[in-house]
XYZ file of C-alpha atoms in Angstrom:
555
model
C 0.000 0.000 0.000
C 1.024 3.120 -0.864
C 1.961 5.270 1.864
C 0.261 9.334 2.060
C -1.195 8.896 -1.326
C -1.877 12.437 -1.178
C 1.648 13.749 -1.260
C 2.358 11.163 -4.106
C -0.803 11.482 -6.274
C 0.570 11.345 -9.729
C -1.967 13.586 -11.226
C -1.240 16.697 -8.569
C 2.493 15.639 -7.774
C 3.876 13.602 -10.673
C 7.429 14.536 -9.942
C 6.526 13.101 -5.807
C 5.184 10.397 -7.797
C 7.865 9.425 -9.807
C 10.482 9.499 -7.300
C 8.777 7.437 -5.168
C 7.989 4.909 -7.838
C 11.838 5.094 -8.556
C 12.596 4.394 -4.846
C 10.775 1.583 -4.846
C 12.253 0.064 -8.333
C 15.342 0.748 -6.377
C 14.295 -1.639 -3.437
C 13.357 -4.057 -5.723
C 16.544 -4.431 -7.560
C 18.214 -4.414 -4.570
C 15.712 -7.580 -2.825
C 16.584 -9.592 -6.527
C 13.159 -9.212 -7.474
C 14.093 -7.157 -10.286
C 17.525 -7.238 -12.255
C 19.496 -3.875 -12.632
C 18.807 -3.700 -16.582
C 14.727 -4.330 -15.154
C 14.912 -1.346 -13.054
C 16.523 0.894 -15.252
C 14.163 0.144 -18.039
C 11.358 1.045 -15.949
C 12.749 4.165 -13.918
C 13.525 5.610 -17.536
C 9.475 4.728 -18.073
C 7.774 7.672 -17.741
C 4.111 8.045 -15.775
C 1.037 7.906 -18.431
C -2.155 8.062 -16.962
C -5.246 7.409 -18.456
C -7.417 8.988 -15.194
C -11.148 10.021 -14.818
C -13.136 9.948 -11.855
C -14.798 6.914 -11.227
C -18.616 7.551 -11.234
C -22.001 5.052 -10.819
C -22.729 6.191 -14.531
C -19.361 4.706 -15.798
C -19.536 1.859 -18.703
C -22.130 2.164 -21.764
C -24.247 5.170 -22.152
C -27.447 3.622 -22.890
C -31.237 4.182 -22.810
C -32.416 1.128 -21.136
C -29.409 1.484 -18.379
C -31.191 4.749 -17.333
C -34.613 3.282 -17.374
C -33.450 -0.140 -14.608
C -31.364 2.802 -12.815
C -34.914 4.530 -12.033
C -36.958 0.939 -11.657
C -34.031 -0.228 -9.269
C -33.633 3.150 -7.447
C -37.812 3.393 -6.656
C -37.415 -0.159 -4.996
C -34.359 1.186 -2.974
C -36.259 3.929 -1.654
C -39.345 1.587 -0.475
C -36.893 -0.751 1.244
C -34.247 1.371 2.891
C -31.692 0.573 0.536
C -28.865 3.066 -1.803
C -28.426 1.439 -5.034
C -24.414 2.446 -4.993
C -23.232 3.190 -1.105
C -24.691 -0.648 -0.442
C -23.039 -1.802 -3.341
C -25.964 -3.847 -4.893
C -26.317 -6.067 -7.984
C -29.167 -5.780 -9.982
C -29.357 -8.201 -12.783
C -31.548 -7.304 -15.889
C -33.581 -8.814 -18.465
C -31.785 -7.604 -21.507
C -30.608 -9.826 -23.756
C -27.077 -8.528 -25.037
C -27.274 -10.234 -28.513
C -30.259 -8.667 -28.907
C -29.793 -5.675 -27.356
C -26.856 -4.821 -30.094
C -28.504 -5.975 -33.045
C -31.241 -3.995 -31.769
C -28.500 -0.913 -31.559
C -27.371 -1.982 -34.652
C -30.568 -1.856 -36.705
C -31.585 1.309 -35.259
C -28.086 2.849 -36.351
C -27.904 1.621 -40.217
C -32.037 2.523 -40.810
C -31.819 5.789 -39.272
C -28.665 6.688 -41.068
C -29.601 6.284 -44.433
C -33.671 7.704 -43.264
C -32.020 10.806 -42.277
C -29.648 11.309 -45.190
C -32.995 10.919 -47.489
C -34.759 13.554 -45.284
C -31.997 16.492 -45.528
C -31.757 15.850 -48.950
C -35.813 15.714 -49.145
C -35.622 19.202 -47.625
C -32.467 20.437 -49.164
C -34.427 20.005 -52.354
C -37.454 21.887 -51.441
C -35.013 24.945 -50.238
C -36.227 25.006 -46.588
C -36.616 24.019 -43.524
C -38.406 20.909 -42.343
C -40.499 22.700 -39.408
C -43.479 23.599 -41.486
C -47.157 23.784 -40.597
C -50.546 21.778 -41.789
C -49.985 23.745 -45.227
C -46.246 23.428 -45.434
C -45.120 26.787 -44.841
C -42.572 26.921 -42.929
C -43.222 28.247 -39.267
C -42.084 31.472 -38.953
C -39.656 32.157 -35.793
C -39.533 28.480 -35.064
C -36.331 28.310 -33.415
C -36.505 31.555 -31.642
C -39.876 29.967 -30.413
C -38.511 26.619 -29.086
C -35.125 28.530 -27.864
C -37.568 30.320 -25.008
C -38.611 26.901 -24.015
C -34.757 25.730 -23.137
C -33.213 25.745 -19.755
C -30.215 27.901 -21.610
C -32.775 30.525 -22.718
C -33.822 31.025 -18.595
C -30.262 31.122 -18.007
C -29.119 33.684 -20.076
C -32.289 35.577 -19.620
C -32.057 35.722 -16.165
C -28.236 36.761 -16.530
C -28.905 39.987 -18.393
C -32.695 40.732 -17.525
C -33.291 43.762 -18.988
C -30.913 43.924 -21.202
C -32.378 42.396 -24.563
C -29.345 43.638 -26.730
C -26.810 41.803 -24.490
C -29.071 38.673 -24.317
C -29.297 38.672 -28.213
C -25.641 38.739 -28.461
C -25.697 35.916 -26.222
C -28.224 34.177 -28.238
C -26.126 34.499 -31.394
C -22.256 34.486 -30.049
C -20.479 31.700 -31.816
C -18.332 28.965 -29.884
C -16.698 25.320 -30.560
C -19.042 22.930 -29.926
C -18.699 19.271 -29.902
C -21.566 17.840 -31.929
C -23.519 14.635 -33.080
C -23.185 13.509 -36.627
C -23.993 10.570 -38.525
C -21.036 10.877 -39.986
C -17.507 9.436 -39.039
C -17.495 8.678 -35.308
C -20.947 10.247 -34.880
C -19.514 13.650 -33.448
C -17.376 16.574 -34.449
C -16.636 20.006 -33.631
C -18.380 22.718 -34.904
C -18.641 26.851 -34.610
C -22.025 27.679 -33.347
C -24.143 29.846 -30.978
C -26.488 28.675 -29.637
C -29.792 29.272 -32.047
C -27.134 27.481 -34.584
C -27.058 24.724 -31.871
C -30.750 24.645 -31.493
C -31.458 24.347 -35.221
C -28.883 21.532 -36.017
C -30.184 19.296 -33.649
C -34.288 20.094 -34.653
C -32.888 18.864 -37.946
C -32.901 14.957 -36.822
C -34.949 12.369 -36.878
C -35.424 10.184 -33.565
C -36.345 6.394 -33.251
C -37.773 4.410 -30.337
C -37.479 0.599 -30.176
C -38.799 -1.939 -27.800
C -38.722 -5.898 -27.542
C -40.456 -7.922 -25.228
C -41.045 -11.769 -24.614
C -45.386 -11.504 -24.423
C -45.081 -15.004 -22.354
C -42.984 -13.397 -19.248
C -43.266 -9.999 -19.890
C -39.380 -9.856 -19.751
C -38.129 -6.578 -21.763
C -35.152 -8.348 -24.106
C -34.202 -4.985 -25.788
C -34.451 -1.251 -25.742
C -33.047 1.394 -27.691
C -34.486 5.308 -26.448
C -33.023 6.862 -29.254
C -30.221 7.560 -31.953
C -27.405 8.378 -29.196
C -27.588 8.335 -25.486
C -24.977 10.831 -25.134
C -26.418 13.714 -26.935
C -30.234 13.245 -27.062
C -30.805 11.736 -23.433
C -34.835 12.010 -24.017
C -36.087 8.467 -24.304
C -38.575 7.090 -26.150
C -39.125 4.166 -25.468
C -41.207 4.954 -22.186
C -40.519 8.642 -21.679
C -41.799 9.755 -25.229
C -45.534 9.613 -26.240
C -46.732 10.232 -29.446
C -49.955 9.521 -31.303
C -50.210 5.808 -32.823
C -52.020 6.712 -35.937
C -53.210 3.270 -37.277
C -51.331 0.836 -34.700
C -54.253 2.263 -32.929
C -56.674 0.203 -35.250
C -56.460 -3.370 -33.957
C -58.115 -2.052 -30.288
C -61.331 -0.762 -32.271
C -61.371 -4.585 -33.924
C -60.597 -6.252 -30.593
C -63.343 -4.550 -29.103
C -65.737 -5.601 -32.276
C -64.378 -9.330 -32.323
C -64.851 -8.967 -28.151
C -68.465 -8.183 -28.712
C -70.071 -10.230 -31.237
C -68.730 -9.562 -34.788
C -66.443 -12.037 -36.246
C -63.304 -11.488 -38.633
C -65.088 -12.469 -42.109
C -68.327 -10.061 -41.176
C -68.218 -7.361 -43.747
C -68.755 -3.649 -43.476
C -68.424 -1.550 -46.530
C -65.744 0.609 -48.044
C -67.700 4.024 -48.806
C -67.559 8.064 -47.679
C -69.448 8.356 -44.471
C -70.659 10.852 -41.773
C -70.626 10.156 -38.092
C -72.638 12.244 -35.810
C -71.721 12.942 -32.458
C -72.321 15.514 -29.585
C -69.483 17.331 -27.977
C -70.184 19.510 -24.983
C -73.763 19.485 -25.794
C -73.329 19.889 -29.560
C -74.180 18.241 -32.321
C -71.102 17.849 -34.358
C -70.131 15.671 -37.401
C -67.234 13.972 -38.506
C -66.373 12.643 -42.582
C -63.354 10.359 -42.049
C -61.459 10.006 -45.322
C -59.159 7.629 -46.586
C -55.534 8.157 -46.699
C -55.881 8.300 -51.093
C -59.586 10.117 -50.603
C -60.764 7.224 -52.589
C -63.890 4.871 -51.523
C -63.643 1.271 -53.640
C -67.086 0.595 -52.595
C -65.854 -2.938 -51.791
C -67.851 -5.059 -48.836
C -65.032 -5.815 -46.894
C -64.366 -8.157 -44.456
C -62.582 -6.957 -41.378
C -59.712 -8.484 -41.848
C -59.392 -7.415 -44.742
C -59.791 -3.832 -43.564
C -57.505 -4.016 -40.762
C -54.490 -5.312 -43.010
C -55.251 -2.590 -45.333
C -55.707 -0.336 -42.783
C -58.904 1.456 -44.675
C -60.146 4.076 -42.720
C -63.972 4.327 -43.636
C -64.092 0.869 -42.513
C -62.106 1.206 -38.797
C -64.905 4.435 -38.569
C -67.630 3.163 -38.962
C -67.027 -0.286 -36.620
C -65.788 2.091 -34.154
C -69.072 4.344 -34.485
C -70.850 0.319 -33.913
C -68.991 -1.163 -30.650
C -68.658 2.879 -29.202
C -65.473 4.966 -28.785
C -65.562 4.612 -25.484
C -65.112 1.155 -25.466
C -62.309 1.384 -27.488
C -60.432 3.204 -24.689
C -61.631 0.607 -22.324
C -60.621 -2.055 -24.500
C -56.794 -0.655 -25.385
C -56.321 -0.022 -21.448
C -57.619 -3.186 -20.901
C -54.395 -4.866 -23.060
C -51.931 -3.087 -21.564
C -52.673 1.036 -22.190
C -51.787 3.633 -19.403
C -52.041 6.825 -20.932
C -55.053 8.561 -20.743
C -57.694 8.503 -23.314
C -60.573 10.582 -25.076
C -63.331 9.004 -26.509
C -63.477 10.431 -29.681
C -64.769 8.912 -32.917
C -61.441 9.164 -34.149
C -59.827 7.364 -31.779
C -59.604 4.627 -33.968
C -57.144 6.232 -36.128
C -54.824 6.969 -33.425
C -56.007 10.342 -32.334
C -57.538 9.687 -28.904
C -54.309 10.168 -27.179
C -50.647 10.232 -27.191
C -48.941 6.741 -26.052
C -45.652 5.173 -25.589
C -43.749 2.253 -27.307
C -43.010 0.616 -23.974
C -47.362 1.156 -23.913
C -48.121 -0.516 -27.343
C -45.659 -3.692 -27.183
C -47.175 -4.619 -23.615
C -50.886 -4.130 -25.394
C -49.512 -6.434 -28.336
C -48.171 -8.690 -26.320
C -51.492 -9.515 -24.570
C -52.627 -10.842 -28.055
C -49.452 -13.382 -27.839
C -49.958 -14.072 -24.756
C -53.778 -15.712 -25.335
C -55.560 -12.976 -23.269
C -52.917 -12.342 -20.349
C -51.625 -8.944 -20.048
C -48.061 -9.524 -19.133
C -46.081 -7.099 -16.771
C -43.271 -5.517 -18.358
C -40.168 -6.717 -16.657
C -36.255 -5.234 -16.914
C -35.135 -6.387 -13.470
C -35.505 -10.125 -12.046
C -33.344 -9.628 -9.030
C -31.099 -7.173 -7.055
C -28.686 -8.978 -4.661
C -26.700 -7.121 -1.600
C -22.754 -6.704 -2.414
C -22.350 -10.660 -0.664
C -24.489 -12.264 -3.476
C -27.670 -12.375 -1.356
C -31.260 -11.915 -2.645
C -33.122 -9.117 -1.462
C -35.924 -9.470 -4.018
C -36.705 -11.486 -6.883
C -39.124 -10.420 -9.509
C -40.992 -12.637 -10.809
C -43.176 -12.574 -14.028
C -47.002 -11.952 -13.434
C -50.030 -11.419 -15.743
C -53.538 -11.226 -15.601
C -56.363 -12.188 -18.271
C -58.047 -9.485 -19.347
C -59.481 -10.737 -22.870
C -60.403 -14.450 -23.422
C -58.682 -16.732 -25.153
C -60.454 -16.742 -28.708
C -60.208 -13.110 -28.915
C -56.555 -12.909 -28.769
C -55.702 -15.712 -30.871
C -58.038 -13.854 -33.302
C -56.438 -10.904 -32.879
C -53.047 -12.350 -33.769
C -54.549 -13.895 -36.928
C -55.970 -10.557 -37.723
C -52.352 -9.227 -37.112
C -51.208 -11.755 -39.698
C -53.663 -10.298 -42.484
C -50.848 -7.343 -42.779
C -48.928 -10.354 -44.463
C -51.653 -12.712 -45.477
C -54.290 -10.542 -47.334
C -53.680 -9.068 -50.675
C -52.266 -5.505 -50.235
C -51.451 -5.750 -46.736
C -49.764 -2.879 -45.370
C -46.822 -5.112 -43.938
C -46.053 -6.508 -47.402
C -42.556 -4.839 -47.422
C -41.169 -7.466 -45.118
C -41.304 -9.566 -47.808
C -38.301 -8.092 -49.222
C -36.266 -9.679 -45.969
C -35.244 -13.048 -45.289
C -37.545 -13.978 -42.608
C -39.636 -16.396 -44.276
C -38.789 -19.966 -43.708
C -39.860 -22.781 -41.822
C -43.549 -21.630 -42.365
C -42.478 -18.282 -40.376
C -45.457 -16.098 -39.420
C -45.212 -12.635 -38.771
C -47.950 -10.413 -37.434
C -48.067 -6.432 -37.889
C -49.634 -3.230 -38.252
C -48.088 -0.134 -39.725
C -49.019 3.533 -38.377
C -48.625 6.669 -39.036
C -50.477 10.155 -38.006
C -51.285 13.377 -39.911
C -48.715 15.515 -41.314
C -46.479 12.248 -40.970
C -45.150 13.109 -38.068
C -44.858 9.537 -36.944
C -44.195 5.928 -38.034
C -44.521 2.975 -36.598
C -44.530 -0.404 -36.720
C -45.828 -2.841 -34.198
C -44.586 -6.897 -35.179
C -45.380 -10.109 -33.490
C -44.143 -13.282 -34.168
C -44.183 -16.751 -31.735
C -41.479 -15.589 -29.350
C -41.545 -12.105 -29.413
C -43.390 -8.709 -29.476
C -41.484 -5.270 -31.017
C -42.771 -1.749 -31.307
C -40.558 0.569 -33.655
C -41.693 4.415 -33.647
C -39.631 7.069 -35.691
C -40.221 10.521 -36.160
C -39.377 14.527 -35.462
C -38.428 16.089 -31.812
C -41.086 18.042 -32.616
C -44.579 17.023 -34.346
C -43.979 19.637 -37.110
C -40.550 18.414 -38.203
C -41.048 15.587 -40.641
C -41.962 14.615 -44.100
C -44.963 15.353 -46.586
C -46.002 12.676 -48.150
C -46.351 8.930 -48.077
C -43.526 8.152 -50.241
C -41.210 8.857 -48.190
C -42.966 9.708 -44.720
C -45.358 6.630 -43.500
C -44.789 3.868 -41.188
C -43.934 1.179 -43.806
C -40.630 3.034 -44.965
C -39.580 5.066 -41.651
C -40.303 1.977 -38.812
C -41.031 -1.071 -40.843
C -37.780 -1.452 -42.111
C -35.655 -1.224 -38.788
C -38.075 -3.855 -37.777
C -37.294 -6.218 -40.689
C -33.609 -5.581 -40.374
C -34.018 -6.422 -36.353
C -35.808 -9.031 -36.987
C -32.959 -10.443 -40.355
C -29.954 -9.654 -37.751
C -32.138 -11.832 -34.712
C -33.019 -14.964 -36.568
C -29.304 -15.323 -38.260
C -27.693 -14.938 -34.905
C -26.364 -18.954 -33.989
C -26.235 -17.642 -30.308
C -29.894 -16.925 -30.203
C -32.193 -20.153 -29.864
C -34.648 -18.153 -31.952
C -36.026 -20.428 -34.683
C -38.540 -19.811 -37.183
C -42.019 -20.765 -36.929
C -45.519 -20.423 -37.180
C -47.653 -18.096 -34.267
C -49.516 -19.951 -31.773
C -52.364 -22.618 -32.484
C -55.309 -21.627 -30.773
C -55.613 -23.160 -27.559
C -59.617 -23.029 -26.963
C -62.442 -23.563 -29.669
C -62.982 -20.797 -32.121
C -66.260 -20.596 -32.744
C -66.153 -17.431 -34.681
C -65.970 -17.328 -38.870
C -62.507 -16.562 -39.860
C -60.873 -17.858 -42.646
C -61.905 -15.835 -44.869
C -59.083 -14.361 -46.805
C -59.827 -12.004 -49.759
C -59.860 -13.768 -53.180
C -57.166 -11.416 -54.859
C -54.320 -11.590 -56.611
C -51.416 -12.089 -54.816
C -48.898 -9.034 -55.199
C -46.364 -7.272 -53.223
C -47.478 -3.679 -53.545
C -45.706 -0.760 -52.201
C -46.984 -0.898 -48.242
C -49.002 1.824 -47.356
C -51.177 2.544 -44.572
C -54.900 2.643 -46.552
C -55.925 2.514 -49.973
C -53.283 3.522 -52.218
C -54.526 0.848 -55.167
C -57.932 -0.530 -54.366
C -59.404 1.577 -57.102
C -57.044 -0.277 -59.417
C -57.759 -3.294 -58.257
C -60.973 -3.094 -58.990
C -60.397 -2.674 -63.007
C -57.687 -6.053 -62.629
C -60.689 -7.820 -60.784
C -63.325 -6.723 -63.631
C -60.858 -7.031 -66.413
C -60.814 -3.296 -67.672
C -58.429 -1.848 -69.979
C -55.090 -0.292 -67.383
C -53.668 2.339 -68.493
C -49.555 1.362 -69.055
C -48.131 4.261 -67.160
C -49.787 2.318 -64.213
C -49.521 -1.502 -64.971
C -48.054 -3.590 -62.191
């Protein structure tokens, strides 16, 4: 031991330091541990250290490290315990392998989706903050700057003086910044409006994965970089679902009587409501304003994602219910009864939200408890608590094994909106995947929510800010912003040796369904471009009927 470690602290005395550490090479040569050429090699060595202060927060920035930090720290405070004086262990339910190809998918997707997005808006000549219109909003940054912690700083600083807070505002410094590019930061020269409006410029991605049997959370990815966007969501972040909102308006229907082969027609309608004592009225469209006047069945619908259709069931089992229905499955967040709630807009929600709903389907009826801890143990290796899974029914069985065969119509039923997984290699061994895209107004959001035997994912990606995104469904909508990370997640998960995560068909029912459902639409099979309503039904209506198609349109 080294004696007054004070006086000889290499990093405030390195000349102390390196006299002592001399003497002692000295004693050593002279005990025959060390020969004389020995010591003189290493007395002529100089001191390099490589020194930081040690910290609790040391080792991988990371989203999902933050989120067991705050799970482990609320059970510390309810038993007495400090998660770092006591030196405890908590051991988590992430899965490593898939935690990085997680990471990994995340990283490639959003890389090449953001290049495509500056150059979308580099084309256009503006900025990507724009309103309903697509104007951009004046002031925008000035706007969100008033919102920052920095802004109260600096206003505080020089209260009353606007022209020295302006020059504050705009005063140019090195700062270290995130980039795609290279090794994902740099150093640039900006103030801090400059500093503001580079980083509104990105797009964010949440990603979740959890086993719907234990409720065990196997991977989690918050965002693009822990270290400079520290804002997770996953959990944190809550965003409307757009149409991953759908499926709870058919769960409620299949929950109450209708079946997935009963038919409701594809056609412009009205619903009338009362708001505050109002009569009010609301004419849902679809995404392409066109109405095929096709009697669909619902699961047809559903894996077409066809507006009219999701309106008027929803007007049938009641709004309401749909909110009681989606918390039933696993959703916290509050929710507004709307007659649009079906399309998403009843309330904002979280990934972590959506993949415990999902998984309830999986999991024939049981809502499952999101897990990320099993057990802490003290700093001897002894158990203080063990977590075990736990669940409750809260649907019966036939409904959720109907749900997940609805779920597979994304795949199954001609012009499914998940029909750009096709293009990955995830379909062998009679593989079933289950899905729904999303994605809300303006797309500001995209999502994708999969299921397949083993495990339920939820994928959002969009702006920091609702106004910053695309506009229009080429390049904007939840099949091409969150649908592909998925099917690269899901490519990188299945070719993994280490994983025992085999291909395979969803679960067989395990009760009687009594309920019509085979049913699937009689259509030519295609892989159309996945969209999120009816981008071609009006087409396929002249295949089906054997008009003339125009060439500039032929498939």
């Amino acid at each position: 031991m080294l004696n007054n470690p004070t006086a000889y602290n290499p990093q405030f005395h390195p000349e102390a330091a390196k006299r002592r550490r001399d003497l002692v090479l000295t004693r050593m040569g002279q005990a025959g541990v060390l020969t004389a050429a020995e010591v003189a090699v290493q007395q002529a060595t100089p001191i390099v250290l490589q020194y930081q202060v040690e910290k609790h927060v040391d080792g991988p920035e990371t989203y999902y490290r933050s989120a067991i930090s705050q799970r482990a720290n609320e059970w510390c405070r309810q038993n007495g315990y400090d998660l770092y004086r006591d030196g405890l262990k908590v051991y988590t339910t992430i899965d490593s392998r898939m935690q990085g190809h997680a990471e990994e998918s995340v990283d490639k997707k959003m890389k090449s989706l953001q290049q495509a997005f500056d150059r979308f808006w580099r084309n256009r000549g503006t900025d990507p903050w724009v309103d309903e219109d697509g104007n951009v909003i004046p002031n925008f940054i000035e706007t969100q700057m008033k919102r920052t912690q920095q802004y109260k700083r600096l206003a505080a600083r020089y209260a009353g003086q606007p022209a020295r807070l302006d020059s504050a505002l705009n005063a140019k410094r090195p700062m270290k910044v995130f980039t795609w590019k290279g090794d994902r930061d740099t150093t640039l020269l900006l103030s801090p409006l400059d500093s503001l409006a580079y980083y509104k410029h990105f797009l964010h991605a949440g990603l979740m994965t959890m086993d719907p049997y234990t409720g065990q959370i196997k991977a989690w990815v918050g965002g693009i970089d822990y270290r400079f966007f520290q804002y997770d969501h996953v959990k944190q972040g809550k965003r409307q679902a757009g149409s991953t909102f759908k499926p709870f308006v058919y769960l409620t229907a299949l929950d109450n009587g209708y079946a997935p082969c009963d038919r409701i027609r594809d056609e412009r309608v009205t619903i009338n409501y009362v708001e505050n004592g109002q009569p009010m009225e609301w004419k849902p469209d679809n995404v392409t304003r066109e109405y095929t006047g096709m009697n669909m069945t619902l699961r047809y619908a559903m894996a077409r994602s066809v507006n009219s259709v999701t309106a008027q069931l929803t007007e049938k089992v009641g709004w309401d219910n749909v909110a009681k229905y989606a918390h039933k499955v696993g959703i916290k967040s509050k929710l507004l009864g709307v007659p649009s709630i079906g399309l998403g807009s009843g309330g904002d929600v979280s990934v972590y939200e959506m993949v415990n709903a999902y998984s309830t389907f999986v999991n024939q009826g049981f809502r499952p408890e999101p897990m990320l801890i099993t057990r802490i143990e003290d700093q001897n290796g002894n158990v203080l608590v063990q977590f075990d899974p736990r669940q409750k029914r809260v649907i019966p069985a036939e409904t959720a094994w109907l749900m997940t065969y609805m779920l597979r119509g994304g795949m199954e039923e001609p012009g499914g909106t998940s029909q750009a997984l096709w293009d990955y290699e995830l379909w062998k061994k009679n593989n079933q995947i289950g899905g729904k895209t999303g994605t809300t107004s303006n797309y500001s959001d995209g999502w994708y929510m999969g299921i397949t035997k083993d495990l339920v994912t939820g994928v959002w990606v969009g702006g920091e800010d609702r106004s910053i995104h695309f506009v229009g469904s080429q390049q904007g909508e939840g099949g091409r912003t969150a649908l592909p990370i998925f099917g690269t997640y899901m490519e990188k998960l299945y070719q993994d040796p280490e994983l025992d995560l085999k291909m395979g068909p969803l679960p067989q029912p395990t009760v009687k369904i009594n309920k019509k459902y085979m049913c699937v639409t009689a259509e030519p099979r295609r892989r159309p471009e996945p969209v999120d309503s009816l981008v071609m039904d009006d087409l396929l209506e002249k295949i089906n009927s054997g008009l003339a198609i125009p060439d500039s349109i032929k498939l």
